[in-house]
Amino acid sequence: MNTSLLKNTLPHPPLPLDPDGLRRFRRAILGVLALLGALTVQAAFYDQHVLFDNAATDGPYAHSETYVVAPSTLEEVNHRIPATSDHCVSPPNALRLKWKSAPGGDWSVILRPPWHEWRKFELQGDTLAFWCYADTEITEANSPRIFLQDRTGLGSDSLTLVRDGARIPAGQWVRVKLPLGRTDPIFHDTSDRVFRLRDAVSVTFTQGLDDGVPHTLYLDDLMIIDGAAAGTTTPAAPAGLAAKGYEQHCDLSWRASNADDLLAYRIYRSWDGKNFTAVGTQRGSWTRYEDFTGKPGVPAYYKVSAINVAGSESALSDAAGATTRKFSDDELLTMVQEGCFRYYWEAGHPNAGLAPEITPGDPNMMAVGGNGFGVMALLVATDRQFITREQGAGRMLQIVRFLAKADRFHGAWAHFLDGRTGKVMPVFGKYDNGGDLVETAFMIQGLLAARQYFDRDTPAEREIRDTATRLWREVEWDWYRQQPDSDVLYWHWSPDYGFHINHPLIGWNETMIIYLLAIASPTHPVPASMWHTGWAGQSDRHVRYRQGWSRTTEGDHFTNEHSYYGIKLEVGEGNGADLFFTHFSFMGFDPRGLRDRYTNYFKNNRAIALIQQAYAIDNPRKYAGYGADCWGRSAGVNSGGGRALPRDDNGTINVMASLASMPYTPDESMAALRHFYRDLGPKIWGPGGFYDGFNETQNRFDPDYMALNQAPIVVMIENYRTGLVWRNFMANPEIAPALRAIGFQPDK
């Protein structure tokens, strides 16, 4: 997936030679899902119901927005309401709504689910339910009013917490249920448009009657439920609880509950093995939880319960205990690799063996490129014995069998495949129903490394090698020239629309590996000269392309030669780029000790990473957290990208950016790793390792994972430590001749 040119969201294909087209088209992966009304995401059960259960940290809740007009008052922090651990139902916290409604004044609070911006989940139910705790009695006369809004901007009827003489007593938790209709609730306005609860993207609490009295209301577990489904069956207690101590946290795992309406698990901790207190909540799709105890040498004991959508909680599981201990840097690296690999292993699709493009998200949507990275992470996990070799070979065999049966277009896979069927998923619109050469190259890079790694004479490993070889040989790289004499490769071809998208692949970006593999192909090669006319082309067309997405003349001829923060950059537009440029093509391809006529790419990648760190130290936009040990801009959730700094900087740090740069900047990347884990750990570390990214200025710490970003951490750390994936990819006999044909030379 190319996110190199992240910017505006447009579901339209780019025009020929339009350099903004790539950035508009590929930005869709992070933004356009919410705009494509035809796309229905099959969300996990939890995401079909939960709007809020807890925030990653106390303080201003990132997914809220406040408005207040005096003389009314509203507690707010940076125009957001606070999350607080003062009172809660699902630990560790709840939202605090503190107001006074005065004559002539007004206030409102908008709460949006973390997924509202770009994930299209259909909510299931007809009733808004939530827990509330009031410091004073709530009646219809002093209740806030509540309404919901859907993706089209239409709102529901305005309701109060109570009506018809009912009351919410002070000082106790009460679950409020507000019926909003049946099956597919529809509220009419003065037009023919309708509000649909299933597409709700916000809940607003706003001023009711002006009683002039201060009130405080704690809100927790906001959900959409089926009010008629009472859910009287209590889930069974989770079984098989195990605990393992790391430096700052204990990793808990258990067997999945078989309850049909399982919503979440609740985590209980004890310091003495006797008195257990609820400390955390985990969505029902995970059977793992990371509890941070704060320091090494701390013993802790745990129990877990299961909770269904009706709020019924099981008995507690048997107890398990663990003790934290001090870790060396080497142990921290292993911990991070194993944690990030779990995303691919534990979230792997039961049919495809691949991991979802994003979690939370559609569990059947498999991104081919991100899973090409996942294949390389599988080699690392096997070699480091996170899993057995038999397990690794078994998963690899499942993957290649799936890929062999999946839709292909002149040998290229689509960007997204349905994990159930292997059919193309045209996520970006009707023209996106064919082969994606970039995603395909990322997968082939992984398959070639796997072909060398699984070298034993067993039925499984022989089939892996044979199938990987066949898939590699079947990619028609030359077809994607569009014309026999074309000087560039093109991104996409559709069986229905041909080369309608018409997007050329021009560097500097992550597409370097496409040209290397196309030149190396034993069956459908392109001329080695296309390295220079396509990837590194100097024509007016290439210059306009680079200027279009970078909006600078620095590096628009591929080479740059400017210095930033005293660091010379030989290749690349502007003051560097998103750091995934330095990772995605270099997870298999080892650039050490080599240079073409333009640069030594290892040294150039190091320069880009150091420029990014220097930028974070400089921090011209004064974002919270930035510094020598907190740096790294790249594509991801909530990320503005990092290709032009400070223009594209929105304060979001992408964790992969600095950690996957470990081969280039080992000291600087290790400092970031220590900071991320030891200082921010409970905010950004979860069951699949580090989350995608965070924004301390916005107090935003979303529990998101992307296949795009988890595996590069695993693989590039391993390339720094042992060179495992580099060694296996470079051992393929087709690679060295291709590099010689391009003109790569040893660089002392």
XYZ file of C-alpha atoms in Angstrom:
748
model
C 0.000 0.000 0.000
C 1.400 3.372 -0.895
C 0.721 6.095 1.561
C 3.713 8.064 0.416
C 1.634 10.954 -0.776
C -0.932 11.230 1.987
C -3.097 14.254 1.614
C -6.625 14.898 0.421
C -9.265 12.173 0.260
C -10.842 11.704 -3.144
C -12.399 8.452 -4.323
C -11.768 9.456 -7.939
C -8.913 8.066 -10.043
C -6.067 10.424 -10.920
C -5.715 11.853 -14.376
C -2.730 10.826 -16.489
C 0.473 12.414 -15.287
C -1.362 13.970 -12.319
C 1.193 13.763 -9.482
C -1.490 14.566 -6.925
C -3.439 11.522 -8.049
C -1.345 9.016 -6.142
C -1.600 10.949 -2.953
C -5.373 11.302 -3.327
C -5.832 7.685 -4.280
C -3.664 6.158 -1.597
C -4.733 8.559 1.143
C -7.972 6.658 0.871
C -6.586 3.814 2.943
C -6.600 6.078 5.972
C -9.485 8.379 5.222
C -11.883 7.403 2.522
C -13.556 4.420 4.164
C -15.958 6.777 5.875
C -16.789 8.372 2.526
C -17.514 5.223 0.549
C -21.113 4.592 1.436
C -21.222 1.383 -0.554
C -18.586 -0.243 1.624
C -19.952 -2.251 4.536
C -17.400 -3.267 7.133
C -18.115 -6.486 8.997
C -16.959 -5.287 12.382
C -16.237 -7.389 15.413
C -19.125 -7.825 17.855
C -17.617 -5.301 20.258
C -17.384 -2.608 17.581
C -20.988 -3.170 16.538
C -22.103 -2.000 19.966
C -19.543 0.008 21.966
C -19.246 3.765 21.516
C -17.115 4.321 24.631
C -15.914 2.089 27.444
C -12.687 3.713 28.632
C -9.880 6.003 27.569
C -6.235 4.997 27.433
C -5.369 7.716 29.924
C -7.032 10.237 32.181
C -7.255 13.829 30.998
C -9.008 15.445 28.038
C -10.777 12.749 26.037
C -9.461 13.025 22.474
C -12.717 11.992 20.840
C -14.879 14.661 22.448
C -15.679 18.262 21.625
C -17.181 20.896 23.897
C -19.116 24.136 23.464
C -20.247 26.544 26.189
C -21.932 29.954 26.343
C -21.967 31.917 29.620
C -23.596 32.204 32.050
C -23.850 28.409 31.710
C -20.661 26.562 32.703
C -19.041 23.319 31.592
C -15.869 21.627 32.790
C -13.558 21.309 29.797
C -9.860 20.842 29.083
C -8.658 22.033 25.690
C -12.274 21.995 24.488
C -12.702 18.384 25.568
C -14.314 16.759 28.588
C -12.056 14.831 30.944
C -11.702 11.113 31.406
C -11.146 10.335 35.057
C -10.605 7.348 37.314
C -12.671 8.910 40.139
C -15.613 6.617 39.329
C -16.039 3.980 36.625
C -17.900 0.801 35.687
C -15.392 -0.548 33.189
C -11.948 0.332 34.549
C -9.729 2.222 34.401
C -11.868 5.352 33.857
C -15.087 7.053 32.802
C -16.056 10.444 31.380
C -16.953 13.293 33.718
C -19.689 15.700 32.631
C -19.801 18.681 34.982
C -22.153 21.548 34.156
C -24.483 24.321 35.230
C -27.379 25.259 32.963
C -28.192 28.958 33.359
C -30.850 31.153 31.701
C -29.587 32.504 28.385
C -26.576 30.191 28.351
C -25.841 26.954 26.575
C -23.429 24.030 26.573
C -22.921 20.775 24.702
C -20.525 17.850 24.569
C -20.093 15.738 21.441
C -18.747 12.208 21.965
C -17.459 10.338 18.956
C -16.307 6.712 18.836
C -12.577 6.386 18.087
C -13.503 4.819 14.750
C -15.839 7.564 13.563
C -13.338 9.276 11.292
C -12.725 6.558 8.756
C -14.082 3.140 9.729
C -17.569 2.331 8.544
C -19.056 0.045 11.147
C -22.773 -0.629 11.159
C -24.042 -0.459 14.719
C -26.471 -3.174 15.761
C -29.424 -2.381 17.995
C -32.218 0.053 18.702
C -31.367 1.437 22.143
C -28.746 3.815 23.489
C -27.515 2.382 26.787
C -24.954 3.704 29.242
C -24.079 3.745 32.912
C -24.204 7.010 34.821
C -23.294 8.118 38.332
C -24.730 11.452 39.518
C -23.673 13.564 42.474
C -27.214 14.963 42.714
C -30.548 13.453 41.814
C -31.319 13.680 38.102
C -34.907 14.402 37.069
C -36.495 15.414 33.818
C -36.340 19.005 35.024
C -32.538 19.083 35.397
C -31.450 16.389 32.928
C -29.255 17.162 29.951
C -30.775 16.427 26.582
C -29.284 13.777 24.332
C -29.341 13.178 20.610
C -27.328 11.150 18.087
C -26.045 12.100 14.664
C -25.328 9.847 11.686
C -22.743 10.028 8.910
C -24.942 12.263 6.759
C -25.278 14.844 9.535
C -28.865 13.990 10.405
C -29.838 13.799 14.069
C -32.179 11.691 16.134
C -34.937 12.992 18.356
C -33.745 14.840 21.452
C -34.249 12.816 24.638
C -33.705 13.275 28.379
C -32.095 10.764 30.724
C -35.421 10.257 32.485
C -39.039 11.161 31.800
C -42.575 10.733 33.106
C -41.614 11.301 36.727
C -38.690 8.869 36.809
C -35.497 9.764 38.672
C -31.823 8.791 38.795
C -30.729 8.688 42.441
C -27.523 10.354 43.576
C -24.452 8.384 44.577
C -24.956 5.114 42.712
C -24.378 3.678 39.258
C -27.533 3.340 37.161
C -27.814 1.904 33.660
C -29.919 4.137 31.427
C -31.602 2.682 28.353
C -33.112 5.058 25.818
C -35.151 3.258 23.102
C -34.583 4.798 19.698
C -36.760 2.580 17.498
C -36.856 -0.988 16.229
C -34.586 -2.969 13.869
C -33.409 -0.054 11.686
C -34.547 3.031 13.584
C -35.505 5.901 11.311
C -36.264 9.475 12.395
C -37.706 11.828 9.802
C -36.900 15.488 9.384
C -38.602 17.957 7.068
C -36.913 16.417 4.037
C -37.003 12.882 2.723
C -33.663 12.153 4.347
C -33.661 9.922 7.391
C -31.453 9.419 10.416
C -30.220 5.847 10.753
C -29.023 4.648 14.105
C -26.838 1.974 12.542
C -24.738 4.759 10.977
C -24.502 6.899 14.122
C -21.139 8.585 14.583
C -21.715 10.808 17.608
C -23.699 11.213 20.817
C -24.341 14.761 22.037
C -25.205 15.791 25.581
C -26.529 19.335 25.634
C -28.160 21.817 27.980
C -31.685 21.031 29.129
C -33.790 23.245 31.359
C -31.943 26.098 33.036
C -32.123 25.151 36.717
C -28.955 27.112 37.598
C -27.597 24.310 39.820
C -24.163 22.656 39.409
C -24.272 18.955 38.527
C -21.699 16.234 37.938
C -22.473 13.087 35.964
C -20.024 10.271 35.265
C -20.665 8.389 32.012
C -19.391 4.911 31.173
C -19.992 2.098 28.683
C -21.967 4.027 26.067
C -23.413 1.401 23.728
C -26.026 0.668 21.107
C -27.888 -2.510 22.085
C -31.008 -4.442 21.208
C -33.367 -3.453 23.980
C -35.553 -6.541 23.502
C -32.634 -8.967 23.935
C -32.297 -9.017 27.684
C -29.356 -11.433 27.709
C -30.179 -13.230 30.914
C -27.571 -15.968 30.408
C -24.407 -15.270 32.367
C -21.159 -16.193 30.557
C -18.927 -18.911 31.947
C -15.748 -17.867 33.716
C -12.705 -17.714 31.418
C -10.360 -20.696 31.662
C -6.640 -21.218 31.201
C -5.448 -17.898 32.607
C -1.654 -17.555 32.441
C 0.603 -14.652 33.427
C 4.146 -13.745 32.426
C 6.217 -10.936 33.886
C 8.242 -8.491 31.783
C 10.044 -5.360 32.964
C 7.143 -2.971 33.488
C 4.111 -5.162 32.826
C 2.562 -8.590 33.115
C 1.190 -10.298 30.027
C -2.061 -12.179 30.658
C -3.625 -14.723 28.318
C -6.621 -17.049 28.564
C -8.892 -19.220 26.450
C -11.713 -17.509 24.568
C -15.225 -17.547 25.990
C -17.828 -19.342 23.871
C -20.645 -16.940 24.808
C -22.486 -15.780 21.677
C -23.013 -12.286 23.071
C -19.568 -11.868 24.652
C -18.644 -8.206 24.735
C -15.521 -7.875 26.878
C -13.328 -9.280 29.609
C -12.647 -7.620 32.936
C -9.207 -7.839 34.541
C -8.766 -8.074 38.303
C -5.441 -7.603 40.087
C -4.217 -8.368 43.592
C -0.925 -7.527 45.270
C -1.341 -10.210 47.940
C -3.186 -12.969 46.081
C -6.281 -12.443 48.225
C -7.925 -9.093 47.589
C -8.691 -8.538 43.903
C -9.703 -5.196 42.370
C -10.884 -4.527 38.813
C -8.143 -2.659 36.946
C -8.878 -3.042 33.249
C -11.230 -4.036 30.449
C -10.403 -5.896 27.235
C -12.557 -6.136 24.135
C -13.960 -9.606 23.557
C -11.995 -10.241 20.354
C -8.721 -10.378 22.334
C -7.805 -13.050 24.880
C -4.740 -11.174 26.062
C -4.195 -8.160 28.290
C -1.115 -6.149 29.284
C -1.164 -4.847 32.850
C 1.530 -2.332 33.770
C 2.656 -2.569 37.367
C 5.055 0.347 37.009
C 8.460 -1.055 37.915
C 10.571 -4.232 38.028
C 10.471 -6.636 40.930
C 6.729 -6.413 41.573
C 4.704 -9.629 42.081
C 1.060 -9.468 41.016
C -1.870 -11.886 40.864
C -4.757 -11.838 38.426
C -8.243 -13.116 37.720
C -10.436 -12.478 34.670
C -14.197 -12.427 34.089
C -16.344 -12.384 30.942
C -19.091 -9.801 30.312
C -21.899 -9.974 27.762
C -23.665 -7.153 25.955
C -26.410 -7.071 28.582
C -23.832 -6.342 31.269
C -23.972 -9.773 32.928
C -20.583 -10.718 34.369
C -19.253 -14.228 34.872
C -17.594 -15.586 37.959
C -13.869 -14.902 38.215
C -11.352 -17.273 36.690
C -8.745 -19.150 38.649
C -5.834 -16.950 39.684
C -2.452 -16.650 37.952
C 0.576 -14.683 39.091
C 3.803 -13.221 37.725
C 6.652 -10.949 38.814
C 8.279 -8.194 36.771
C 12.077 -7.908 36.490
C 14.651 -5.588 34.986
C 15.318 -6.149 31.267
C 18.462 -5.545 29.255
C 18.249 -3.770 25.913
C 18.526 -7.129 24.182
C 15.601 -8.500 26.179
C 13.556 -5.399 25.384
C 14.182 -5.919 21.672
C 13.016 -9.534 21.885
C 9.954 -8.491 23.887
C 8.990 -5.894 21.266
C 9.491 -8.307 18.374
C 7.406 -11.004 20.005
C 4.677 -8.565 21.019
C 4.335 -6.997 17.559
C 4.411 -10.414 15.875
C 1.398 -11.501 17.928
C -0.777 -9.249 15.782
C -0.236 -11.543 12.789
C -0.347 -14.749 14.773
C -3.314 -14.191 17.068
C -5.412 -12.064 14.703
C -4.694 -14.332 11.731
C -7.686 -15.153 9.556
C -8.905 -18.752 10.029
C -9.040 -19.370 6.279
C -6.373 -17.105 4.794
C -3.777 -17.186 7.564
C -3.241 -13.481 6.889
C -3.853 -10.673 9.383
C -6.546 -7.993 8.938
C -5.495 -4.698 7.426
C -6.466 -2.931 10.623
C -7.821 -3.773 14.056
C -10.405 -2.644 15.045
C -11.780 -3.091 11.558
C -13.127 -5.629 9.113
C -11.628 -8.993 10.157
C -12.028 -10.307 6.586
C -10.190 -7.470 4.799
C -6.656 -8.653 4.044
C -4.120 -6.160 2.689
C -1.685 -8.061 0.483
C 1.279 -5.745 1.066
C 1.017 -5.530 4.832
C 0.829 -9.308 4.919
C 3.895 -9.580 2.732
C 5.607 -7.849 5.622
C 3.830 -10.275 7.942
C 5.369 -13.208 6.067
C 8.809 -11.826 6.842
C 7.801 -11.339 10.490
C 6.760 -15.009 10.517
C 10.328 -15.986 9.596
C 11.660 -13.935 12.508
C 9.152 -15.478 14.925
C 10.070 -18.958 13.767
C 13.791 -18.321 14.013
C 13.480 -16.790 17.482
C 11.229 -19.663 18.558
C 8.244 -17.507 19.455
C 6.532 -20.356 17.615
C 7.880 -23.747 16.597
C 9.234 -24.345 13.116
C 6.312 -26.695 12.472
C 3.877 -23.957 13.462
C 5.660 -21.418 11.284
C 5.706 -23.745 8.295
C 2.060 -24.604 8.882
C 0.970 -20.964 8.831
C 3.192 -20.250 5.836
C 1.679 -23.170 3.953
C -1.808 -21.887 4.723
C -0.838 -18.455 3.365
C 0.667 -19.636 0.068
C -2.256 -21.980 -0.566
C -4.656 -19.082 -0.046
C -2.636 -16.781 -2.313
C -2.470 -19.443 -5.027
C -6.272 -19.601 -5.173
C -6.920 -15.878 -4.717
C -7.869 -13.481 -7.507
C -4.906 -12.418 -9.623
C -4.651 -10.100 -12.577
C -1.772 -10.936 -14.903
C -0.150 -12.457 -11.854
C -0.704 -9.482 -9.541
C -2.974 -9.587 -6.522
C -5.415 -6.859 -5.638
C -4.717 -4.436 -2.838
C -7.351 -6.070 -0.621
C -8.563 -9.667 -0.628
C -11.527 -11.150 1.189
C -10.022 -13.619 3.651
C -13.028 -15.913 3.294
C -12.951 -16.257 -0.476
C -9.740 -14.761 -1.872
C -11.857 -12.433 -4.026
C -10.832 -8.848 -4.680
C -12.320 -6.228 -2.372
C -12.515 -2.939 -4.350
C -12.280 -0.762 -1.250
C -11.350 2.414 -3.131
C -14.207 2.241 -5.625
C -15.114 0.401 -8.797
C -11.777 1.018 -10.549
C -9.937 -0.690 -7.700
C -11.001 -4.172 -8.802
C -7.775 -5.409 -10.335
C -4.082 -5.963 -9.781
C -2.040 -3.706 -7.504
C 1.637 -3.998 -8.441
C 2.900 -2.301 -5.286
C 1.050 -4.609 -2.897
C 2.101 -7.554 -5.033
C 5.779 -6.592 -4.845
C 5.620 -6.345 -1.063
C 4.174 -9.856 -0.918
C 6.691 -11.282 -3.405
C 9.507 -9.773 -1.341
C 8.226 -11.788 1.605
C 7.640 -14.972 -0.383
C 11.166 -14.926 -1.780
C 12.605 -14.604 1.719
C 10.366 -17.465 2.874
C 11.421 -19.589 -0.110
C 15.003 -19.468 1.142
C 14.218 -19.784 4.840
C 11.991 -22.859 4.673
C 14.703 -25.030 3.144
C 14.137 -28.383 4.837
C 13.161 -31.554 3.043
C 9.690 -31.936 4.518
C 6.386 -32.051 2.605
C 5.267 -28.727 4.057
C 8.496 -26.847 3.356
C 8.827 -28.312 -0.151
C 5.315 -27.129 -0.948
C 6.108 -23.681 0.454
C 9.146 -23.379 -1.808
C 7.384 -24.740 -4.885
C 4.315 -22.554 -4.459
C 6.301 -19.416 -3.673
C 8.405 -20.025 -6.799
C 5.315 -20.482 -8.956
C 3.644 -17.344 -7.597
C 6.832 -15.351 -8.231
C 7.182 -16.618 -11.781
C 3.537 -15.871 -12.610
C 3.718 -12.122 -11.925
C 3.664 -10.370 -15.318
C 5.720 -7.332 -14.414
C 6.125 -6.418 -18.074
C 2.332 -6.245 -18.503
C 2.283 -3.360 -16.058
C 4.393 -1.259 -18.401
C 1.066 -0.561 -20.155
C 2.941 -0.128 -23.461
C 5.908 -2.231 -24.691
C 8.157 0.837 -24.904
C 7.014 2.510 -21.682
C 9.773 3.956 -19.511
C 7.782 3.449 -16.283
C 5.726 0.778 -14.576
C 2.117 1.459 -13.660
C 0.378 0.837 -10.401
C -2.874 -0.805 -11.295
C -4.703 -2.758 -13.977
C -8.383 -3.729 -13.955
C -10.021 -6.450 -16.069
C -12.980 -4.118 -16.579
C -11.293 -0.719 -16.823
C -7.789 -1.538 -17.963
C -5.188 1.066 -16.983
C -7.856 3.629 -16.168
C -6.122 4.718 -12.959
C -3.014 5.306 -15.096
C -0.684 5.952 -12.202
C 3.068 5.761 -12.932
C 5.494 4.474 -10.322
C 8.123 7.150 -9.818
C 10.578 7.417 -6.888
C 11.682 8.553 -4.309
C 9.127 6.627 -2.279
C 8.480 3.021 -1.263
C 8.206 1.671 -4.834
C 11.906 0.854 -5.227
C 11.314 -2.865 -4.585
C 8.859 -3.039 -7.504
C 11.559 -2.098 -9.987
C 14.126 -4.431 -8.441
C 11.758 -7.412 -8.626
C 10.520 -6.541 -12.104
C 14.099 -6.428 -13.381
C 14.934 -9.662 -11.532
C 11.914 -11.613 -12.800
C 12.919 -14.898 -14.454
C 9.769 -14.986 -16.616
C 8.370 -11.475 -17.204
C 11.283 -9.070 -16.722
C 11.551 -5.428 -17.670
C 14.788 -3.818 -18.887
C 17.283 -2.820 -16.215
C 17.278 0.632 -17.774
C 13.829 1.198 -16.230
C 15.550 1.637 -12.872
C 16.838 4.903 -14.289
C 13.921 5.867 -16.538
C 11.182 4.834 -14.108
C 12.253 4.753 -10.469
C 14.913 7.480 -10.748
C 13.756 9.185 -13.950
C 14.809 12.752 -14.661
C 12.320 13.682 -17.385
C 9.903 16.613 -17.170
C 7.165 14.109 -16.414
C 9.089 12.747 -13.441
C 9.953 16.206 -12.160
C 6.314 17.364 -12.361
C 5.249 14.214 -10.540
C 7.647 14.792 -7.648
C 6.833 18.479 -7.436
C 3.142 17.628 -7.379
C 3.196 15.648 -4.154
C 6.172 17.272 -2.433
C 5.459 20.876 -3.460
C 9.170 21.612 -3.511
C 11.931 21.739 -6.081
C 14.419 20.254 -3.606
C 14.943 16.693 -4.805
C 12.499 16.967 -7.700
C 15.138 15.439 -10.006
C 15.419 12.416 -7.657
C 18.777 13.537 -6.295
C 18.707 16.230 -3.636
C 22.173 17.137 -2.267
C 20.796 19.657 0.279
C 21.571 19.522 3.994
C 18.977 19.661 6.766
C 19.984 20.160 10.390
C 23.539 19.723 9.125
C 22.766 16.300 7.611
C 23.293 15.878 3.871
C 20.514 14.143 1.930
C 21.583 12.711 -1.431
C 18.177 11.396 -2.591
C 14.646 12.378 -1.651
C 12.215 15.266 -1.933
C 12.395 18.048 0.613
C 13.795 17.428 4.062
C 13.292 13.672 3.964
C 10.086 11.697 3.767
C 7.743 9.433 5.628
C 10.075 6.924 7.206
C 8.271 3.970 5.660
C 10.076 4.952 2.446
C 13.200 3.684 4.177
C 11.570 0.448 5.377
C 9.100 -1.110 2.958
C 11.546 -1.696 0.096
C 14.381 -2.587 2.444
C 12.879 -5.323 4.586
C 14.237 -7.943 2.202
C 16.609 -5.927 0.048
C 19.838 -5.341 1.986
C 21.336 -1.984 0.944
C 24.479 -2.198 3.055
C 27.737 -1.670 1.233
C 26.087 -0.969 -2.138
C 25.435 2.103 -4.203
C 23.938 2.832 -7.590
C 24.774 5.979 -9.546
C 22.680 8.080 -7.147
C 23.447 7.048 -3.589
C 24.227 4.427 -1.009
C 20.655 3.776 0.113
C 21.654 2.564 3.571
C 23.461 5.827 4.259
C 20.655 7.822 2.647
C 18.078 6.057 4.818
C 20.158 6.797 7.875
C 20.257 10.464 6.881
C 16.464 10.589 6.543
C 16.002 9.022 9.977
C 18.504 11.385 11.604
C 16.811 14.374 9.976
C 13.516 13.228 11.458
C 15.029 12.916 14.902
C 16.655 16.341 14.581
C 13.289 17.751 13.538
C 11.644 16.277 16.656
C 14.346 17.852 18.817
C 13.833 21.203 17.082
C 10.029 20.755 17.327
C 9.130 23.949 15.450
C 5.379 23.461 15.999
C 5.872 22.872 19.737
C 4.017 19.569 19.989
C 3.936 17.776 23.320
C 6.367 14.901 23.801
C 8.693 15.483 20.857
C 12.394 15.066 21.557
C 15.533 13.009 21.078
C 13.780 9.878 22.361
C 10.318 10.581 20.909
C 10.481 10.926 17.144
C 9.278 9.311 13.952
C 6.815 10.445 11.317
C 5.154 7.977 8.958
C 1.798 6.870 7.581
C -0.671 5.525 10.098
C -3.846 6.190 12.011
C -4.317 9.932 12.678
C -0.973 10.661 11.039
C -0.565 13.640 8.765
C 2.399 11.914 7.205
C 5.990 13.021 7.405
C 7.039 13.848 3.885
C 7.221 17.612 4.392
C 8.131 18.925 7.804
C 6.689 20.882 9.471
C 3.852 21.190 6.927
C 2.513 17.658 7.292
C 3.171 17.343 11.007
C 0.011 17.121 13.137
C 1.706 16.032 16.357
C 1.291 12.271 15.847
C 4.258 9.982 16.449
C 4.182 6.735 14.478
C 5.874 4.097 16.629
C 7.025 2.002 13.678
C 8.849 4.964 12.149
C 11.662 5.110 14.682
C 11.722 1.445 15.749
C 11.945 0.055 12.203
C 14.840 2.458 11.590
C 16.917 0.408 14.043
C 19.438 -0.781 11.386
C 20.144 2.834 10.370
C 20.002 4.564 13.756
C 20.503 1.915 16.454
C 21.263 4.309 19.314
C 18.526 6.782 18.455
C 15.953 4.044 17.820
C 16.833 2.232 21.043
C 16.371 5.459 22.985
C 12.905 5.791 21.451
C 12.063 2.182 22.306
C 13.047 2.664 25.946
C 10.961 5.838 26.163
C 7.939 4.330 24.448
C 7.922 1.338 26.774
C 9.179 2.701 30.087
C 7.541 6.136 30.021
C 4.430 5.683 27.869
C 3.947 1.916 28.146
C 0.374 1.557 29.462
C -0.847 4.163 26.960
C 0.679 2.663 23.818
C 1.427 -1.026 24.470
C -1.261 -3.659 24.035
C -1.783 -7.331 23.180
C -0.141 -6.925 19.761
C 2.821 -4.899 20.968
C 3.057 -1.150 20.443
C -0.036 0.488 19.011
C 0.155 2.265 15.679
C 0.811 5.755 17.000
C -0.081 8.448 19.506
C -0.520 12.180 19.830
C 0.353 13.641 23.235
C -0.833 17.118 22.258
C -4.301 15.727 21.577
C -4.034 13.218 24.456
C -4.864 10.630 21.808
C -3.734 7.056 22.445
C -5.958 4.828 20.319
C -5.624 1.020 20.540
C -5.194 0.569 16.773
C -3.040 -1.917 14.911
C -2.192 -1.910 11.186
C -0.644 -4.829 9.341
C 1.177 -2.117 7.423
C 3.159 -1.076 10.492
C 3.498 -3.947 12.967
C 5.699 -6.253 10.878
C 8.337 -3.662 9.891
C 9.161 -3.307 13.594
C 9.723 -7.064 13.903
C 11.657 -7.430 10.671
C 13.885 -4.375 10.762
C 14.881 -4.966 14.386
C 15.885 -8.482 13.322
C 17.827 -7.167 10.344
C 19.712 -4.960 12.807
C 20.327 -7.849 15.198
C 21.167 -10.730 12.834
C 20.375 -9.723 9.242
C 18.040 -12.750 9.011
C 15.521 -11.475 6.473
C 18.120 -9.561 4.477
C 20.231 -12.705 4.251
C 17.397 -14.910 3.045
C 16.005 -12.476 0.492
C 19.414 -11.654 -0.963
C 20.190 -15.398 -1.268
C 17.651 -15.750 -4.071
C 19.647 -16.357 -7.248
C 17.701 -13.783 -9.269
C 18.645 -10.791 -7.089
C 22.417 -10.367 -7.555
C 22.282 -10.388 -11.389
C 19.519 -7.784 -11.308
C 21.578 -5.523 -9.064
C 24.572 -5.866 -11.380
C 22.406 -5.086 -14.404
C 21.112 -1.942 -12.684
C 24.671 -0.860 -11.980
C 25.014 -1.365 -8.239
C 28.618 -1.388 -7.099
C 30.323 -2.126 -3.770
C 30.607 1.029 -1.694
C 33.468 1.054 0.741
